[in-house]
XYZ file of C-alpha atoms in Angstrom:
395
model
C -7.230 32.290 27.109
C -3.950 30.190 25.948
C -1.716 33.299 24.954
C -2.344 34.715 28.160
C -0.987 31.607 30.006
C 2.062 31.489 27.951
C 2.860 35.246 28.483
C 2.294 34.633 32.413
C 4.802 31.435 32.176
C 7.193 33.380 30.169
C 7.286 36.097 32.527
C 7.492 33.836 35.442
C 10.660 32.173 33.880
C 12.274 35.797 33.042
C 11.885 36.637 36.454
C 12.981 33.664 38.345
C 15.808 32.724 36.483
C 17.839 36.209 37.342
C 16.754 36.219 40.667
C 17.546 32.637 41.461
C 21.026 33.618 39.679
C 21.849 36.761 41.864
C 20.866 35.237 44.858
C 23.009 31.961 44.192
C 25.810 33.981 43.652
C 25.201 36.205 46.540
C 25.368 33.290 48.899
C 28.808 31.988 47.184
C 30.538 35.718 47.836
C 28.913 36.382 51.241
C 29.330 33.199 53.109
C 31.855 30.858 54.097
C 29.240 28.185 55.191
C 29.133 24.915 53.405
C 25.876 24.206 53.455
C 24.645 28.281 52.244
C 27.415 27.737 49.554
C 25.993 24.201 48.261
C 22.629 25.838 48.535
C 24.085 28.853 46.611
C 24.857 26.449 43.950
C 21.752 24.794 43.886
C 20.140 28.529 43.421
C 22.885 28.936 40.344
C 21.921 25.599 38.764
C 18.181 26.287 39.085
C 18.100 29.937 37.794
C 20.103 28.309 34.818
C 17.310 25.675 34.053
C 14.429 28.640 34.551
C 16.278 30.389 31.971
C 16.814 27.533 29.402
C 13.214 26.567 29.864
C 12.124 30.569 28.827
C 14.236 30.183 25.980
C 13.360 26.878 24.551
C 9.705 28.342 24.890
C 10.717 31.317 23.094
C 12.742 29.470 20.296
C 9.337 26.869 20.026
C 7.054 29.774 19.655
C 8.821 31.419 17.091
C 8.999 28.227 15.392
C 5.195 27.618 15.832
C 4.555 30.976 14.263
C 6.719 30.455 11.423
C 4.765 27.459 11.007
C 1.746 29.087 10.848
C 2.882 31.781 8.815
C 3.723 29.194 6.246
C 0.751 27.909 6.933
C -1.150 30.690 5.699
C 0.935 31.759 3.018
C 0.418 28.414 1.378
C -3.184 28.838 2.216
C -3.706 32.136 0.433
C -1.411 30.898 -2.644
C -4.042 28.145 -2.704
C -7.186 30.154 -2.467
C -5.668 32.755 -5.010
C -4.934 29.761 -7.651
C -8.621 28.577 -6.915
C -9.918 32.000 -7.550
C -7.952 32.274 -10.853
C -9.000 28.841 -11.937
C -12.477 29.651 -10.860
C -12.586 32.588 -13.137
C -11.204 30.768 -16.159
C -13.554 27.966 -15.868
C -16.750 30.194 -15.236
C -15.882 32.078 -18.502
C -14.645 28.695 -20.283
C -17.016 27.576 -23.598
C -14.837 25.691 -25.548
C -15.919 22.505 -23.522
C -14.203 18.872 -24.766
C -16.491 16.532 -26.247
C -18.824 14.957 -23.973
C -17.648 11.447 -22.324
C -14.373 12.710 -23.385
C -10.857 12.921 -20.733
C -8.269 14.739 -21.540
C -4.755 14.655 -20.022
C -3.932 18.312 -20.707
C -0.046 17.873 -20.785
C 0.436 14.930 -22.217
C -2.310 15.057 -25.114
C -3.840 12.077 -24.490
C -7.681 11.608 -24.714
C -9.950 8.709 -23.532
C -13.543 7.706 -23.843
C -15.028 7.651 -20.573
C -18.676 7.228 -18.498
C -19.192 8.373 -15.042
C -21.563 8.159 -11.979
C -22.440 9.864 -9.004
C -24.885 10.121 -5.809
C -26.146 13.011 -3.851
C -27.138 12.234 -0.446
C -28.878 14.642 2.398
C -27.002 15.112 5.493
C -24.693 12.083 5.059
C -23.606 11.276 8.614
C -25.480 13.709 9.816
C -23.894 16.662 8.504
C -25.906 19.167 6.700
C -26.473 20.132 3.576
C -26.583 17.665 0.112
C -23.472 15.652 0.153
C -22.293 14.839 -3.853
C -19.634 12.287 -4.948
C -18.809 11.458 -8.532
C -16.608 8.912 -10.116
C -15.293 8.992 -13.819
C -13.860 5.986 -15.377
C -12.168 5.764 -19.053
C -13.692 2.759 -21.190
C -11.126 3.113 -23.953
C -8.184 5.069 -25.608
C -9.424 8.062 -28.044
C -6.527 9.929 -29.093
C -2.665 9.139 -28.629
C -0.380 11.405 -29.805
C 1.525 10.464 -32.712
C 5.410 9.283 -30.994
C 3.994 9.583 -27.634
C 6.273 7.153 -25.299
C 3.739 5.241 -23.208
C 6.198 4.183 -20.484
C 3.240 4.495 -17.691
C 1.134 1.946 -20.002
C -1.650 4.607 -19.816
C -3.293 3.160 -22.701
C -3.692 -0.095 -20.891
C -4.503 0.954 -17.251
C -6.770 4.070 -18.620
C -7.669 6.817 -16.234
C -10.051 7.158 -12.958
C -11.073 10.320 -11.317
C -12.800 10.192 -7.892
C -14.592 12.557 -5.547
C -16.119 11.116 -2.395
C -15.893 7.566 -3.841
C -13.175 5.110 -2.589
C -12.730 1.669 -4.098
C -15.397 2.290 -6.289
C -18.189 2.700 -2.993
C -20.062 6.215 -3.266
C -19.611 8.151 0.098
C -17.506 4.976 1.545
C -17.841 5.888 5.189
C -14.406 4.898 6.514
C -12.686 6.909 3.844
C -14.861 10.168 3.267
C -16.203 12.322 6.648
C -18.340 14.076 3.659
C -19.276 14.472 0.389
C -18.778 17.316 -1.397
C -21.267 19.204 0.775
C -23.858 21.599 -1.901
C -26.573 23.533 -0.639
C -29.176 22.136 -3.177
C -29.147 18.581 -4.701
C -27.072 18.320 -7.226
C -29.867 17.906 -9.483
C -31.086 21.427 -8.979
C -27.319 23.153 -8.916
C -27.032 23.339 -12.760
C -24.401 26.271 -14.044
C -22.808 26.407 -10.481
C -18.828 25.671 -10.436
C -18.092 23.728 -7.575
C -14.553 23.695 -5.952
C -12.837 20.526 -5.168
C -10.108 20.255 -2.372
C -8.228 17.113 -1.294
C -8.296 18.653 2.327
C -12.102 18.604 2.909
C -13.087 15.637 4.296
C -13.660 13.531 1.023
C -11.257 11.411 -0.856
C -10.119 13.202 -4.158
C -7.889 11.356 -6.569
C -6.770 10.190 -10.032
C -5.762 6.574 -10.742
C -3.926 5.824 -13.358
C -0.862 3.476 -13.213
C -1.015 4.702 -9.788
C -3.349 6.391 -7.288
C -2.395 10.140 -6.829
C -4.295 12.844 -4.724
C -5.400 15.792 -6.436
C -4.883 19.016 -5.221
C -7.741 20.808 -6.150
C -10.225 21.022 -9.068
C -13.544 22.049 -9.962
C -16.813 20.306 -11.370
C -19.366 22.806 -13.194
C -23.109 21.549 -13.754
C -23.964 21.800 -17.395
C -27.363 20.599 -17.449
C -29.315 17.747 -16.006
C -32.036 15.111 -17.778
C -33.574 12.314 -16.321
C -30.969 12.096 -13.447
C -27.867 12.055 -15.804
C -25.857 15.372 -15.146
C -23.541 16.482 -17.694
C -20.511 18.233 -16.226
C -17.397 19.859 -17.138
C -14.505 19.209 -14.696
C -10.628 20.034 -14.281
C -8.570 18.099 -11.398
C -4.746 19.251 -10.877
C -2.642 16.685 -10.155
C 0.714 18.347 -9.016
C 2.650 15.025 -7.745
C 2.438 11.431 -9.794
C 0.930 12.151 -12.655
C 2.029 15.587 -12.972
C -0.789 16.850 -14.998
C -4.306 18.486 -14.903
C -6.932 16.350 -15.903
C -10.287 17.831 -17.625
C -13.215 16.601 -19.449
C -16.972 16.626 -19.850
C -18.900 13.744 -19.168
C -22.568 12.524 -18.285
C -22.621 10.922 -14.665
C -25.541 8.638 -14.357
C -27.519 8.803 -11.036
C -27.154 5.903 -8.710
C -28.149 5.343 -4.952
C -26.291 4.558 -1.705
C -28.235 0.776 -1.237
C -25.681 -1.402 -3.562
C -28.287 -3.536 -5.555
C -27.833 -7.077 -5.466
C -28.800 -8.054 -9.187
C -25.704 -9.596 -11.172
C -25.126 -6.890 -13.423
C -24.581 -4.117 -10.795
C -22.249 -6.650 -9.276
C -20.731 -7.010 -12.303
C -20.410 -3.388 -12.838
C -18.777 -2.890 -9.368
C -16.292 -5.674 -10.376
C -15.020 -3.919 -13.489
C -14.707 -0.793 -11.795
C -12.107 -2.105 -9.161
C -10.294 -3.408 -11.921
C -9.349 -6.771 -10.051
C -7.058 -9.348 -12.075
C -9.053 -11.390 -14.234
C -8.721 -13.728 -17.154
C -11.049 -13.354 -20.032
C -12.662 -16.730 -21.211
C -13.257 -17.616 -24.305
C -16.985 -18.144 -25.752
C -16.163 -21.403 -26.822
C -15.005 -22.694 -23.231
C -17.890 -20.991 -21.701
C -20.291 -23.003 -24.138
C -18.487 -26.060 -22.850
C -18.640 -25.419 -19.427
C -22.060 -24.800 -19.574
C -22.960 -27.771 -21.995
C -21.418 -29.823 -19.472
C -22.988 -28.569 -16.117
C -26.306 -27.614 -17.023
C -27.161 -27.023 -13.371
C -24.643 -23.900 -13.195
C -26.673 -20.796 -12.213
C -27.339 -18.162 -15.318
C -25.978 -15.361 -12.835
C -22.686 -17.343 -12.801
C -22.457 -17.939 -16.574
C -23.003 -14.071 -17.041
C -20.016 -13.814 -14.486
C -17.869 -15.620 -16.607
C -18.882 -14.122 -19.591
C -18.476 -10.438 -18.499
C -15.768 -10.770 -16.042
C -13.837 -14.000 -16.466
C -12.086 -16.100 -13.822
C -11.488 -13.560 -11.220
C -8.835 -12.820 -8.617
C -11.261 -10.782 -6.367
C -8.034 -9.413 -3.598
C -8.802 -12.339 -1.281
C -10.752 -15.019 -3.183
C -10.267 -16.572 -6.528
C -14.168 -16.963 -8.229
C -13.990 -18.975 -11.494
C -11.917 -21.633 -13.064
C -12.079 -24.885 -15.307
C -10.507 -27.779 -14.119
C -12.469 -29.778 -16.867
C -13.530 -32.337 -13.988
C -16.899 -33.212 -12.770
C -16.278 -31.421 -9.479
C -14.265 -28.903 -11.216
C -11.053 -29.618 -8.929
C -7.727 -31.012 -9.787
C -6.351 -33.892 -8.016
C -4.663 -32.295 -4.975
C -8.036 -30.355 -4.378
C -9.793 -33.647 -4.495
C -7.830 -35.197 -2.008
C -8.063 -31.977 0.250
C -11.787 -31.716 -0.292
C -12.805 -35.455 0.936
C -11.036 -34.854 3.698
C -12.753 -31.884 4.625
C -16.000 -33.687 3.729
C -15.266 -36.127 6.460
C -16.756 -33.405 8.686
C -20.095 -32.866 6.776
C -22.212 -35.960 6.985
C -24.715 -37.013 3.994
C -21.999 -34.552 1.642
C -20.788 -36.366 -1.182
C -17.678 -34.493 -3.388
C -19.433 -35.787 -6.676
C -22.672 -34.127 -5.816
C -21.206 -30.677 -6.064
C -19.185 -28.194 -8.442
C -16.280 -26.059 -7.070
C -16.470 -22.173 -8.165
C -13.857 -20.669 -5.964
C -11.279 -20.782 -3.015
C -10.367 -17.812 -0.614
C -6.977 -17.266 0.926
C -7.995 -19.341 4.288
C -8.491 -22.487 2.352
C -12.092 -22.370 2.406
C -13.934 -23.811 -0.872
C -17.461 -22.469 -2.053
C -19.348 -24.595 -4.636
C -22.862 -25.081 -6.171
C -24.757 -28.281 -5.986
C -25.771 -29.944 -9.041
C -29.194 -30.563 -7.975
C -31.201 -28.769 -10.374
C -33.008 -25.733 -8.754
C -30.713 -25.280 -5.595
C -29.348 -21.849 -6.530
C -27.099 -21.858 -3.002
C -23.378 -21.365 -2.844
C -22.136 -23.954 -0.174
C -19.193 -23.177 2.275
C -16.595 -25.819 2.753
C -13.731 -25.320 5.711
C -11.451 -27.234 7.462
C -13.016 -25.919 10.788
C -16.807 -25.654 10.322
C -19.339 -27.682 12.155
C -22.293 -27.181 10.126
C -22.972 -26.287 6.756
C -23.323 -23.064 5.624
C -24.776 -21.233 2.385
C -25.188 -17.913 0.948
C -29.076 -17.943 -0.497
C -27.583 -17.397 -4.417
C -24.617 -16.574 -6.386
C -25.511 -12.593 -6.374
C -25.439 -12.932 -2.078
C -21.956 -14.592 -2.338
C -20.688 -11.916 -4.587
C -22.250 -9.143 -2.721
C -20.607 -10.295 0.543
C -17.202 -10.520 -1.244
C -16.990 -6.996 -2.509
C -18.451 -5.843 0.938
C -15.740 -7.309 3.419
């Protein structure tokens, strides 16, 4: 329908252009009337205009056709690459050691752990939506003499398909997951192609996050909701390498748990800037402040003092309120708006980039996290430290 319309417009222009030019020239030649002569000039200009419009449409169509041909060529090339790589993976038997990731070109190897989700009809799109994330836990092998200019030993490797910032099937980053005909647990033996343009995030993060071109994941076995898979991901830009490995993917649900250990795991996966706290310091904090929640102490032990993008959680000023002199003065001004609130009744654990402070009450068994800001009218709280962390991680 669109092609018919374009054809008719082009035909109209190519007929009108010479007709108007001819009419204009004849008026110029055959009459001495000034008005008719001027009208003839107008027809000539109009004819030139229609001719140029026809020429521009022809050139635009040719350029579009060239772009379409190039897109088809690129797609055909990628399809051929996928076909050849799929055959190679189908016939592959020498898989890397389980829970090992390898940068094929560089020769580095890492210990890894993985997780996955599989949700039916995500965003009301039919099918089983599969997503997985693989995260290195330490360096396994570095070739002798390797020049680690990018600091891969320290930053490690993260592979994500359908995950974004540690969130499985994160709604705003993924239109869908890797769509399977059956649940991942019932797809043992299948080799699943991966593509960067199929509606889900597909990237490999080392020193930077690089979009992956294509890849495969082959489900080798499933036991007790743990998938053992072989994966191979091609990253042509940035990393300029192929990442492959064998890993056990542990199943998780999309409903994020509120328990402290799940929240700590999420924080570790997101690789926030943290300062490790030594055991002696943690013991000193705990002894001096027996009212502190166990979940907060677990956070200090396993994470430390952390910069969680827009909020800092945890520090130690070795004062009864855990504030320095400047902060004490600032908080005294803020507390004037809160009736019955005394600075000495709280222990402060965090501050966000808007100048809002967060604190525990020193009352044993209270458990809430109190929110203090210079524009608040009423006392606001989180029911627990876990709820406080959950809110931070889901903003």
